[in-house]
Coordinates of C-alpha atoms and ligand atoms in Angstrom, one line a residue:
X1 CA -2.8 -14.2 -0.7
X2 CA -2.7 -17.9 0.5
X3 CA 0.1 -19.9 1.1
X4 CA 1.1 -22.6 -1.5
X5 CA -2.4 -22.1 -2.8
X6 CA -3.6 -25.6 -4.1
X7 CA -4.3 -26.4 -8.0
X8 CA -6.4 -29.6 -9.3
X9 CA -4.3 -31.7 -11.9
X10 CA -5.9 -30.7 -15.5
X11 CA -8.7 -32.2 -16.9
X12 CA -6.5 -32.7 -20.2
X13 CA -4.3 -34.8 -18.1
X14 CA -6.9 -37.4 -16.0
X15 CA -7.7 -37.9 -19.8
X16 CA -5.2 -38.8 -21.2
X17 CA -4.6 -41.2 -18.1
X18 CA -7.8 -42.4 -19.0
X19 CA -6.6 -42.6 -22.4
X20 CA -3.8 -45.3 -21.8
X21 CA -6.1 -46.5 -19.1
X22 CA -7.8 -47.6 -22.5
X23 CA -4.8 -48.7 -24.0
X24 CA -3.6 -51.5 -21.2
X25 CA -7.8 -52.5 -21.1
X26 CA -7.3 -53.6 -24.5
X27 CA -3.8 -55.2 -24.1
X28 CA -5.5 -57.0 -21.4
X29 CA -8.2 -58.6 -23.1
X30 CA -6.0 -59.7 -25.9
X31 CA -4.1 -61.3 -23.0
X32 CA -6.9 -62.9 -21.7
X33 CA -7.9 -64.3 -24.5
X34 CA -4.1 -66.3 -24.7
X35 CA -4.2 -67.3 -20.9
X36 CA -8.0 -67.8 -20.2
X37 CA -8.3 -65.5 -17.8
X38 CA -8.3 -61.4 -16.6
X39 CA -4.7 -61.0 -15.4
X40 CA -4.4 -60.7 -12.2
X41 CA -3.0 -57.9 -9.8
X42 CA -2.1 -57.8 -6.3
X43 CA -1.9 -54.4 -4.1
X44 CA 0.6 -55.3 -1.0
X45 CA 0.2 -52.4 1.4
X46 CA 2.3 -51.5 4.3
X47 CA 2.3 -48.4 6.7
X48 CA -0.9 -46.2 7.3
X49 CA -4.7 -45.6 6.7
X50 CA -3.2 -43.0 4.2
X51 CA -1.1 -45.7 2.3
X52 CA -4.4 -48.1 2.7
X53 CA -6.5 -45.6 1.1
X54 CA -3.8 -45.0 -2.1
X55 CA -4.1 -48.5 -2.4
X56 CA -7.4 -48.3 -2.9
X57 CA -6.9 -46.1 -5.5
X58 CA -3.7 -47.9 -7.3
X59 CA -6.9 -50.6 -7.1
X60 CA -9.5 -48.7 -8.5
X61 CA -7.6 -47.5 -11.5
X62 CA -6.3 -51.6 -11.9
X63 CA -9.4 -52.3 -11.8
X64 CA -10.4 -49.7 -14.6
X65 CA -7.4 -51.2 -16.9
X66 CA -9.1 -54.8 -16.9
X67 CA -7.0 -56.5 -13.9
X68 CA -8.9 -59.2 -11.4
X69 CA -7.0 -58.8 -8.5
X70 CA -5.7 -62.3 -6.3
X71 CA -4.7 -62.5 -2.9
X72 CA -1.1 -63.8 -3.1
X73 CA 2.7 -63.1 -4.7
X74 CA 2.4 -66.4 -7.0
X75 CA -0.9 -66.3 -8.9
X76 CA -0.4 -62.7 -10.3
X77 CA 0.7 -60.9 -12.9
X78 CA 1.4 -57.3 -12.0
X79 CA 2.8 -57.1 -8.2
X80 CA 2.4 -53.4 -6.4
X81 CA 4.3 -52.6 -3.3
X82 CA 2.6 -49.5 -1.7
X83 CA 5.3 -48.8 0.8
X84 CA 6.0 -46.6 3.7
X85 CA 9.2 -44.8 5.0
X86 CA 8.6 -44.0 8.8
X87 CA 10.3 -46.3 10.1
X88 CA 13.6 -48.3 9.4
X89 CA 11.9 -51.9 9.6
X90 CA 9.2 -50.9 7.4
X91 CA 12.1 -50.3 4.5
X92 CA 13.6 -53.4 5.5
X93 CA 10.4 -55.6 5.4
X94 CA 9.8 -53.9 1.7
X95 CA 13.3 -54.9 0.6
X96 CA 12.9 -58.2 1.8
X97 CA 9.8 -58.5 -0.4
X98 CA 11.5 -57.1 -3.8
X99 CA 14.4 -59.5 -3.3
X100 CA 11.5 -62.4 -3.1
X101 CA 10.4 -61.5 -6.3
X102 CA 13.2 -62.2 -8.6
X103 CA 12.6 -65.5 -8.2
X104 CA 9.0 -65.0 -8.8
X105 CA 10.3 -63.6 -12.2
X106 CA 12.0 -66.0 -13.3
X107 CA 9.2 -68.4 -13.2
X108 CA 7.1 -66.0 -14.9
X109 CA 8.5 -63.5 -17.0
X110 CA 5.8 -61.4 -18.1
X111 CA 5.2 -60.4 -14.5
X112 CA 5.9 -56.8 -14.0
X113 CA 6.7 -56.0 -10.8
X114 CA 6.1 -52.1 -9.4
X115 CA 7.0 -50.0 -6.3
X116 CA 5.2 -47.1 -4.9
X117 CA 4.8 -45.1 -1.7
X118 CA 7.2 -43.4 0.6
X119 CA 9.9 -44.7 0.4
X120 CA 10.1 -43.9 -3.3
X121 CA 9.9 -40.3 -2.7
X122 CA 13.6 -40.7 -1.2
X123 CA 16.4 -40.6 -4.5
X124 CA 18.7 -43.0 -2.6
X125 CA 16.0 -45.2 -2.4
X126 CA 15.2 -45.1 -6.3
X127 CA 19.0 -45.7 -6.6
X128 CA 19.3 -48.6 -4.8
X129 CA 16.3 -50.5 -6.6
X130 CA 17.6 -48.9 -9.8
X131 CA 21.5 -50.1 -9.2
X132 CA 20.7 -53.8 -7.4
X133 CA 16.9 -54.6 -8.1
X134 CA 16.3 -55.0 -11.7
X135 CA 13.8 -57.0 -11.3
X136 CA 11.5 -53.9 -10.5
X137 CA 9.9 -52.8 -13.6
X138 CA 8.2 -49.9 -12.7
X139 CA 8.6 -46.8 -9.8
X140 CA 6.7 -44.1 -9.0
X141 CA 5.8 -41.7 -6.1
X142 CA 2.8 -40.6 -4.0
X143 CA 3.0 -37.7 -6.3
X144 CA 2.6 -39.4 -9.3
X145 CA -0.1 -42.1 -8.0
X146 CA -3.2 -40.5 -10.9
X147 CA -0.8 -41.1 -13.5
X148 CA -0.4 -45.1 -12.9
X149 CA -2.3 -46.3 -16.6
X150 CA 0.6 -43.9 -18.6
X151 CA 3.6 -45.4 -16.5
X152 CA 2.3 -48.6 -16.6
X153 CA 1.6 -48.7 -20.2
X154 CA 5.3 -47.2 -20.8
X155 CA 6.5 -50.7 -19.2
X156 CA 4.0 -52.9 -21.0
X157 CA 4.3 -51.4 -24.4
X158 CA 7.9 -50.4 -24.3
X159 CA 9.4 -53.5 -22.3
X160 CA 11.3 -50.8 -20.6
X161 CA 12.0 -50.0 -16.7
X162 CA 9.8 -46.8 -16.0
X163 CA 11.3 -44.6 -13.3
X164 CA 8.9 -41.5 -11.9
X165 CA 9.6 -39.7 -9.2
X166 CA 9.1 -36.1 -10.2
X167 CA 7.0 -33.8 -8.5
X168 CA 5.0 -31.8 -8.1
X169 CA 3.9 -30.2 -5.0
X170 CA 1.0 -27.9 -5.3
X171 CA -1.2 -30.1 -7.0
X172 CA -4.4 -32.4 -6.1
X173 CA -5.6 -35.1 -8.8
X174 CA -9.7 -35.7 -8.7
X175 CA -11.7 -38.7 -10.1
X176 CA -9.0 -41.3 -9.7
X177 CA -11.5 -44.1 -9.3
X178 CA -11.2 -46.2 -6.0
X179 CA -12.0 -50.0 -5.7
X180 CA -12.7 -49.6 -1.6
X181 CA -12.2 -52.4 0.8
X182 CA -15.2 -52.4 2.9
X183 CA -18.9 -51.3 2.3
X184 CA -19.7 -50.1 5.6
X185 CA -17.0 -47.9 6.5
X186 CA -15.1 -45.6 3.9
X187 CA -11.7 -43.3 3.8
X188 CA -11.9 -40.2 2.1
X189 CA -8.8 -37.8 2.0
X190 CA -9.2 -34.5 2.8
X191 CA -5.5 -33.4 2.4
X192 CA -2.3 -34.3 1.4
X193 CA 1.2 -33.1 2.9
X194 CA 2.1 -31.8 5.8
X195 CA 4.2 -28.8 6.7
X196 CA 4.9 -28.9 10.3
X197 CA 8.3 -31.1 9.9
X198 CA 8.4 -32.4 13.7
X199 CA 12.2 -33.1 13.8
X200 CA 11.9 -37.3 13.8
X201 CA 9.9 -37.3 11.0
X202 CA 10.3 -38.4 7.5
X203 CA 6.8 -37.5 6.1
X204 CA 7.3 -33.4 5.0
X205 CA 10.1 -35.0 2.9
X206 CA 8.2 -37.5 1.0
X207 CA 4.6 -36.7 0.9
X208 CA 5.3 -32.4 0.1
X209 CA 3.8 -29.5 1.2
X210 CA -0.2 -29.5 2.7
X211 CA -2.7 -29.6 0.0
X212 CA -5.9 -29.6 0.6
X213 CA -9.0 -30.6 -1.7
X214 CA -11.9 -28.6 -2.2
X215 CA -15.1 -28.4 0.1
X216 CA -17.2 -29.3 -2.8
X217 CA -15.0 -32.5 -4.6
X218 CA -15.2 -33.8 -0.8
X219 CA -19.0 -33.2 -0.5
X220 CA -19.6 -35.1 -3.4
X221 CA -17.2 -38.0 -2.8
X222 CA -19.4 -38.1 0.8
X223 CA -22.7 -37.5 -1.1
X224 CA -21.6 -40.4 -3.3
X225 CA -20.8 -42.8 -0.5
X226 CA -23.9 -42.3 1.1
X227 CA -25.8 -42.8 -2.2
X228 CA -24.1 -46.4 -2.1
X229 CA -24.6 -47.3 1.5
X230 CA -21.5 -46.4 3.3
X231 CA -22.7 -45.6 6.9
X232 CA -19.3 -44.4 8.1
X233 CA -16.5 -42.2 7.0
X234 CA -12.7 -41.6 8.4
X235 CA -11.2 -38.4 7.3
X236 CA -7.8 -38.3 6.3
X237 CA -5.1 -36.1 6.5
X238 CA -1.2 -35.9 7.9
X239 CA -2.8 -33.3 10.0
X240 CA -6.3 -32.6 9.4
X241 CA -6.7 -29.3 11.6
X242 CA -4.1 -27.3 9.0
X243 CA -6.9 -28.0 6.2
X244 CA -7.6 -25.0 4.2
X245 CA -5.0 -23.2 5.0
X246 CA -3.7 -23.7 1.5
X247 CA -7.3 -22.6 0.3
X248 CA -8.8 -19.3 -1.5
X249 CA -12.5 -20.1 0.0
X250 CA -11.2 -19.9 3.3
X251 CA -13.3 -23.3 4.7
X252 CA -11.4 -24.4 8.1
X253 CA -11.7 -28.4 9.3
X254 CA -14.5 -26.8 11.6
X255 CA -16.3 -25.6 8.7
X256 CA -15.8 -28.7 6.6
X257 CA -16.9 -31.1 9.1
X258 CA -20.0 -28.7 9.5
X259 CA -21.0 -28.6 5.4
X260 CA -20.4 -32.7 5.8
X261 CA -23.2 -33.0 8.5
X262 CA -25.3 -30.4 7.3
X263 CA -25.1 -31.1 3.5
X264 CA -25.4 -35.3 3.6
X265 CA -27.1 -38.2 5.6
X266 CA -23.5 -39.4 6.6
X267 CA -24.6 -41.5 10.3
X268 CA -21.0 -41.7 11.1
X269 CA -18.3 -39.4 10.4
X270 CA -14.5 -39.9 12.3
X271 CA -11.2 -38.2 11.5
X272 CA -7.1 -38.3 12.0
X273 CA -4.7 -37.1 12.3
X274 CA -5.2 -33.9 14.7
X275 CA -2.0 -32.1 15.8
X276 CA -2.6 -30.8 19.1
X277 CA -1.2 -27.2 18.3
X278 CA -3.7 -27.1 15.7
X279 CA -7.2 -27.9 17.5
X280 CA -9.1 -25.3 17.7
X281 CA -12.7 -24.4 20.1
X282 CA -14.5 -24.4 16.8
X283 CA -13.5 -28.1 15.8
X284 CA -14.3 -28.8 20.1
X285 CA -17.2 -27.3 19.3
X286 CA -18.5 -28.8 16.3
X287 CA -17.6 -32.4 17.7
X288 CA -20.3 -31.8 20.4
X289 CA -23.1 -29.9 17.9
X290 CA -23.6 -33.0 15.3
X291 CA -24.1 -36.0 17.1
X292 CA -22.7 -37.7 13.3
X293 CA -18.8 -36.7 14.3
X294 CA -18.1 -39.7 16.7
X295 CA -17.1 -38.4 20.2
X296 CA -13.5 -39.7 19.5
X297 CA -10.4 -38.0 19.4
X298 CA -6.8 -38.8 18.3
X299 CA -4.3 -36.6 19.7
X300 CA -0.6 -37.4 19.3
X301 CA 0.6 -36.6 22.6
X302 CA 4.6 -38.0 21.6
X303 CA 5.8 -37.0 24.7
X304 CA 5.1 -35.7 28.3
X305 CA 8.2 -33.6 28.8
X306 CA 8.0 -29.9 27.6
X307 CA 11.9 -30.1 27.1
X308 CA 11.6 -33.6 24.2
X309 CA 8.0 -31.6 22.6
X310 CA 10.4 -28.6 21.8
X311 CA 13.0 -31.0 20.6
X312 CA 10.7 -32.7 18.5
X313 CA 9.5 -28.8 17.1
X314 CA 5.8 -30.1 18.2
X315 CA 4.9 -26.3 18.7
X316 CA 3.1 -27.5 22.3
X317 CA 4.1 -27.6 26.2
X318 CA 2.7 -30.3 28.4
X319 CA 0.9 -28.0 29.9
X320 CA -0.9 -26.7 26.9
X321 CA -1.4 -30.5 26.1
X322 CA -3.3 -31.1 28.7
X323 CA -5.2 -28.0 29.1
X324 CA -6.5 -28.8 25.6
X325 CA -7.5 -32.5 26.7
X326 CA -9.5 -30.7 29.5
X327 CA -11.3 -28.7 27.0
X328 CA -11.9 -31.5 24.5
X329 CA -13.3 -33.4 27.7
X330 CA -15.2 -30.5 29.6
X331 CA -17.1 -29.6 26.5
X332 CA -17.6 -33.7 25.1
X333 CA -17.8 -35.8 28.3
X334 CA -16.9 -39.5 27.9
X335 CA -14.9 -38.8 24.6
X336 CA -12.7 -42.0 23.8
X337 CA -8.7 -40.4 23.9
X338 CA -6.3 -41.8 21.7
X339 CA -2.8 -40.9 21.3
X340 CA 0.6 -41.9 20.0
X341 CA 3.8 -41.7 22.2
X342 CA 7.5 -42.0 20.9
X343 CA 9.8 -43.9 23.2
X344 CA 13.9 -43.3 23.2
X345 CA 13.7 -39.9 21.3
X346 CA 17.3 -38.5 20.9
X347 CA 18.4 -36.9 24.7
X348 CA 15.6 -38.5 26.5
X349 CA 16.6 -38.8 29.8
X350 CA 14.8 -40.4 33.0
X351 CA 13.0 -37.7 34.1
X352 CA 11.6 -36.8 30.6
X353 CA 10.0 -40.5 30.5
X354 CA 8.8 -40.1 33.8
X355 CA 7.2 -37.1 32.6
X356 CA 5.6 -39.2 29.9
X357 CA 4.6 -41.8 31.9
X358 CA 3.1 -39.3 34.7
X359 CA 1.0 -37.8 31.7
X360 CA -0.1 -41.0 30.2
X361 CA -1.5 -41.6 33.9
X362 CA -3.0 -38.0 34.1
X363 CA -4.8 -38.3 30.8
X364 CA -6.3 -42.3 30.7
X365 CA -6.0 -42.8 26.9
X366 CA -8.2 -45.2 25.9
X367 CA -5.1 -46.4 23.9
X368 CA -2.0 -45.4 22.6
X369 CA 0.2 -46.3 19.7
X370 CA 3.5 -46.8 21.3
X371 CA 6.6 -46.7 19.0
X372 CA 10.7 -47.1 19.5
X373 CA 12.0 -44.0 18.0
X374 CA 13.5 -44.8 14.3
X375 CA 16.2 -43.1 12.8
X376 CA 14.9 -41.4 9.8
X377 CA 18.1 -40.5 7.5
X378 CA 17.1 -37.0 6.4
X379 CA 15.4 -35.6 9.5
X380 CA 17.0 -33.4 12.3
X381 CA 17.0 -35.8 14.8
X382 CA 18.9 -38.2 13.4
X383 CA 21.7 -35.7 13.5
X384 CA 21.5 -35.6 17.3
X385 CA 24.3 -37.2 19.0
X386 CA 22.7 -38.7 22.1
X387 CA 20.6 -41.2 20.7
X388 CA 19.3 -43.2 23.6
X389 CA 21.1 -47.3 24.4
X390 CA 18.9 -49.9 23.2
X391 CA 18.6 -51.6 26.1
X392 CA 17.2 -48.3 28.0
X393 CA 14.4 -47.6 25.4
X394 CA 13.3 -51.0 25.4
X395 CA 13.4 -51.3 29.3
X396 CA 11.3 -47.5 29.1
X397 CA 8.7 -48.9 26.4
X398 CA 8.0 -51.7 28.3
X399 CA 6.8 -50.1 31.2
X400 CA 5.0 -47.7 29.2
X401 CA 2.9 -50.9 27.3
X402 CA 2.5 -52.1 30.6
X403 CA 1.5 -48.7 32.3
X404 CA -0.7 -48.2 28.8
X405 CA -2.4 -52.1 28.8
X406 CA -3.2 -51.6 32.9
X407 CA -5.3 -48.4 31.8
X408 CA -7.5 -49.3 28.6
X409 CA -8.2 -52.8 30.6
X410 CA -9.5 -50.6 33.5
X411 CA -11.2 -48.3 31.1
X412 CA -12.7 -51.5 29.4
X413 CA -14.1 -53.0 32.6
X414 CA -16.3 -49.7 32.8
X415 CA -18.3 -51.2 29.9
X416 CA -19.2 -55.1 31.2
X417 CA -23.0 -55.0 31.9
X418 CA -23.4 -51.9 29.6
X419 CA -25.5 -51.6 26.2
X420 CA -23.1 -50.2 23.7
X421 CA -24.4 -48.9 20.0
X422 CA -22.1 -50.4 17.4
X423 CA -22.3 -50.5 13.8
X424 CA -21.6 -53.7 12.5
X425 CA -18.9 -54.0 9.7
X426 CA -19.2 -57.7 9.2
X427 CA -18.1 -60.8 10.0
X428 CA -14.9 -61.3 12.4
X429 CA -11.0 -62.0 10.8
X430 CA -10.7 -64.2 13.6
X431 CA -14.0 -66.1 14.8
X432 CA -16.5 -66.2 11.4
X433 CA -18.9 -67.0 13.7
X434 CA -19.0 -63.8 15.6
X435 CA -20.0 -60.2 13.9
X436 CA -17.4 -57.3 14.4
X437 CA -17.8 -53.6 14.7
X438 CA -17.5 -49.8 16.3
X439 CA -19.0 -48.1 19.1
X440 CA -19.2 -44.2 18.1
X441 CA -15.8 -43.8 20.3
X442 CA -13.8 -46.4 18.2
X443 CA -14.1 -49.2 20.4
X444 CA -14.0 -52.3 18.6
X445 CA -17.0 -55.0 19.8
X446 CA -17.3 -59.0 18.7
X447 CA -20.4 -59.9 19.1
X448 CA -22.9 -62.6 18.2
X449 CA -26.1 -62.4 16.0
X450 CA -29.0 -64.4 15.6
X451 CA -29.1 -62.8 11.9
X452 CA -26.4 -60.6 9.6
X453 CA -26.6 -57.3 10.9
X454 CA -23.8 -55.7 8.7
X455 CA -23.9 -52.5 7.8
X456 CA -26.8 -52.2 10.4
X457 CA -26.5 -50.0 13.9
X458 CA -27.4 -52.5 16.7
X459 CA -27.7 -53.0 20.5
X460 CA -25.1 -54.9 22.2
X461 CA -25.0 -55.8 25.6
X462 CA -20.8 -56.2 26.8
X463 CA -20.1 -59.7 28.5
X464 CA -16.4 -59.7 28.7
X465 CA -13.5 -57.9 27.4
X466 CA -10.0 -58.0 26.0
X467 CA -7.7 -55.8 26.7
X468 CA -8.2 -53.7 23.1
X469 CA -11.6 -55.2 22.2
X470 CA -15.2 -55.8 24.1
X471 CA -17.3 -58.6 23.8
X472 CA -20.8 -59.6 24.0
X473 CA -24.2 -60.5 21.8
X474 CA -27.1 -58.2 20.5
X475 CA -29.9 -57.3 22.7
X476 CA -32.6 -56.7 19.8
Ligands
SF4_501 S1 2.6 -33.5 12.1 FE1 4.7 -34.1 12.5 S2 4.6 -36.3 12.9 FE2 2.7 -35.7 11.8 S3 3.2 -36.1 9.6 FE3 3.6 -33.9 10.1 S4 5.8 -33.9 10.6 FE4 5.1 -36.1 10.7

């Protein structure tokens, strides 16, 4: 018998969400038809691709209940704040934001204002909104996301504040629709949860235990994408190598990634996160086989000392870190490494961030996601007496940035001269008049085109670089 084996949310119950989905559609065009136009909705996201892609589903089902959606706090009429928990800023920023919005209120009553995400999976979160925010009408959790239309109707019908943290933590909801960002590149989840609880992290607490979805409702969500243009996919998971654990059919990531490239014309298929105790010669293998998985790997390193990984219960030496790198290497040459590193964990002494900086020097990420190590209430760690001074940590992080900046620049250089493939995703945030895209090992390019070339895979030859981007024009 599996573990936790995973259960889908009944079909009774995604219809009666589609019931009241129902419902609020026709509230919406009677309120329409008073203001002159679809109310609008706005999705405010912070924290991960994860939170991204709920958001694209808190969108989708909006969308479903008759919403337009604006870009800004003061034109709409429903507010959502998707929020995450992992760090101590991130809550702040969030609070900052609901205490904004009473005065939003006040100028326009019927808004109702709703919070979701991470940080309402934690009760003395929900109490504090619940005690000093009334101006939040509505919370729920990531647990509760599918059932949106009935919460939401509660609060419009009822004129009440909905509260809806419950949980349950076996379960996976399919057919929430999804109003997607892009139409190049798509996230598609693969698993939810995460059961490793590494000793500074707050995510085992609020997302629950590792669900994963079956082989075939993720085929079909590919199949569908590719029917609609999509040209590449990100995987997503808290850790992606534990999927299937939690499943009868026995499918591994390995296996998964294989029925993806062998079942459907996906040209690009990435994935994150993977946890480095996890990885196994299969998944190395099956990165080199299908020439669709981008040769791109990232691999949360966190630290370089053996004594912080066991503090941080990451279930990996250094050594066994790096002997995996050399595998992932030996058996994919010229994969782009990516990795994330925590400075100032509790009892980090010199030597342990030399250690660190001695490995990020060994490996030669192509970048790494360097963080100050937050205090999660809840976790281990922040239990541990010896939390590291201030003023050391930010002293250690900035030699890492600098250490960290000095190698992708160097790595960068390699490609000025070089034809890169990169498939375009459209036009650039900053410069409209340049194109932007991906090579297959994440690189980002901005480029120029004689024509639009999004969506399309095209030659580019690299003129210049930044130190996280390339540069350079099309060669067709
Ligand atoms: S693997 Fe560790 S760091 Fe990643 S989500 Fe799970 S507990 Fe957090």
């Amino acid at each position: 018998m599996k573990k936790n084996s995973t259960v889908l949310v009944p079909p009774e119950e995604m219809e009666k969400q589609r019931h009241f989905s129902e419902l609020i559609y026709s509230k919406n065009l009677e309120f329409s038809s008073e203001i002159g136009r679809k109310p609008l909705a706005f999705v405010r996201t912070f924290g991960c691709q994860m939170n991204e892609h709920d958001s694209e589903k808190i969108s989708g089902m909006l969308e479903e209940m008759g919403y337009g959606f604006c870009d800004g706090f003061e034109d709409a009429d429903l507010i959502v704040l998707n929020t995450c928990c992992v760090r101590e800023n991130a809550e702040d920023k969030v609070f900052g934001h609901i205490g904004g919005l009473k005065h939003l209120k006040k100028k326009r009553p019927w808004l109702v204002t709703a919070v979701c995400g991470c940080m309402t999976e934690q009760p003395h979160i929900v109490s504090e909104i619940k005690k000093s925010y009334r101006n939040v009408d509505l919370v729920f959790g990531t647990h509760n996301l599918h059932r949106l239309p009935e919460l939401l109707y509660r609060v419009l019908d009822g004129g009440v504040r909905v509260y809806e943290t419950s949980r349950t933590d076996n379960e996976v909801a399919e057919g929430v629709p999804v109003k997607r960002c892009g139409n190049v590149q798509a996230w598609v989840t693969v698993m939810y949860g995460c059961d490793n609880y590494c000793t500074y992290c707050i995510v085992p607490y609020v997302r629950g235990h590792e669900r994963s979805r079956r082989p075939e409702d993720i085929l079909a969500e590919v199949k569908k994408l590719c029917a609609l243009g999509y040209s590449e996919i990100t995987l997503l998971g808290q850790n992606v190598n534990s999927y299937g654990k939690d499943l009868e059919e026995g499918t591994d990531f390995a296996e998964l990634l294989r029925l993806i490239c062998e079942n459907t014309p996906m040209r690009r298929i990435r994935f994150m996160t993977s946890h480095p105790k996890d990885i196994s010669d299969r998944l190395i293998d099956v990165i080199a086989e299908f020439p669709a998985i981008c040769n791109q790997l990232h691999l949360p390193v966190q630290s370089g000392s053996t004594r912080l990984l066991k503090r941080m219960n990451r279930h990996y030496t250094r050594e066994q870190y790096l002997e995996t790198v050399a595998k992932v290497r030996g058996r994919n040459p010229g994969i782009t490494l990516t990795t994330d590193i925590i400075v100032g964990f509790p009892g980090e002494t010199d030597e342990d961030f030399e250690d660190t900086l001695s490995l990020v020097e060994q490996v030669r990420y192509d970048q790494a996601y360097t963080f100050i190590y937050s205090r999660r209430e809840g976790t281990p760690a922040a239990k541990y007496p010896d939390q590291v001074p201030e003023e050391i940590v930010k002293e250690r992080f900035g030699r890492l940035l600098e250490l960290q900046n000095r190698i992708s620049r160097e790595i960068s250089e390699g490609y000025l001269g070089k034809t890169v493939e990169v498939l375009c995703e459209g036009f650039s945030k900053t410069n409209l008049s340049r194109y932007t895209g991906r090579t297959d090992g994440n690189k980002i390019v901005n480029f120029t085109s004689p024509e639009n070339v999004t969506g399309r895979l095209v030659n580019v030859k690299i003129e210049s670089i930044q130190t996280w981007s390339l540069e350079g024009s099309v060669t067709e």
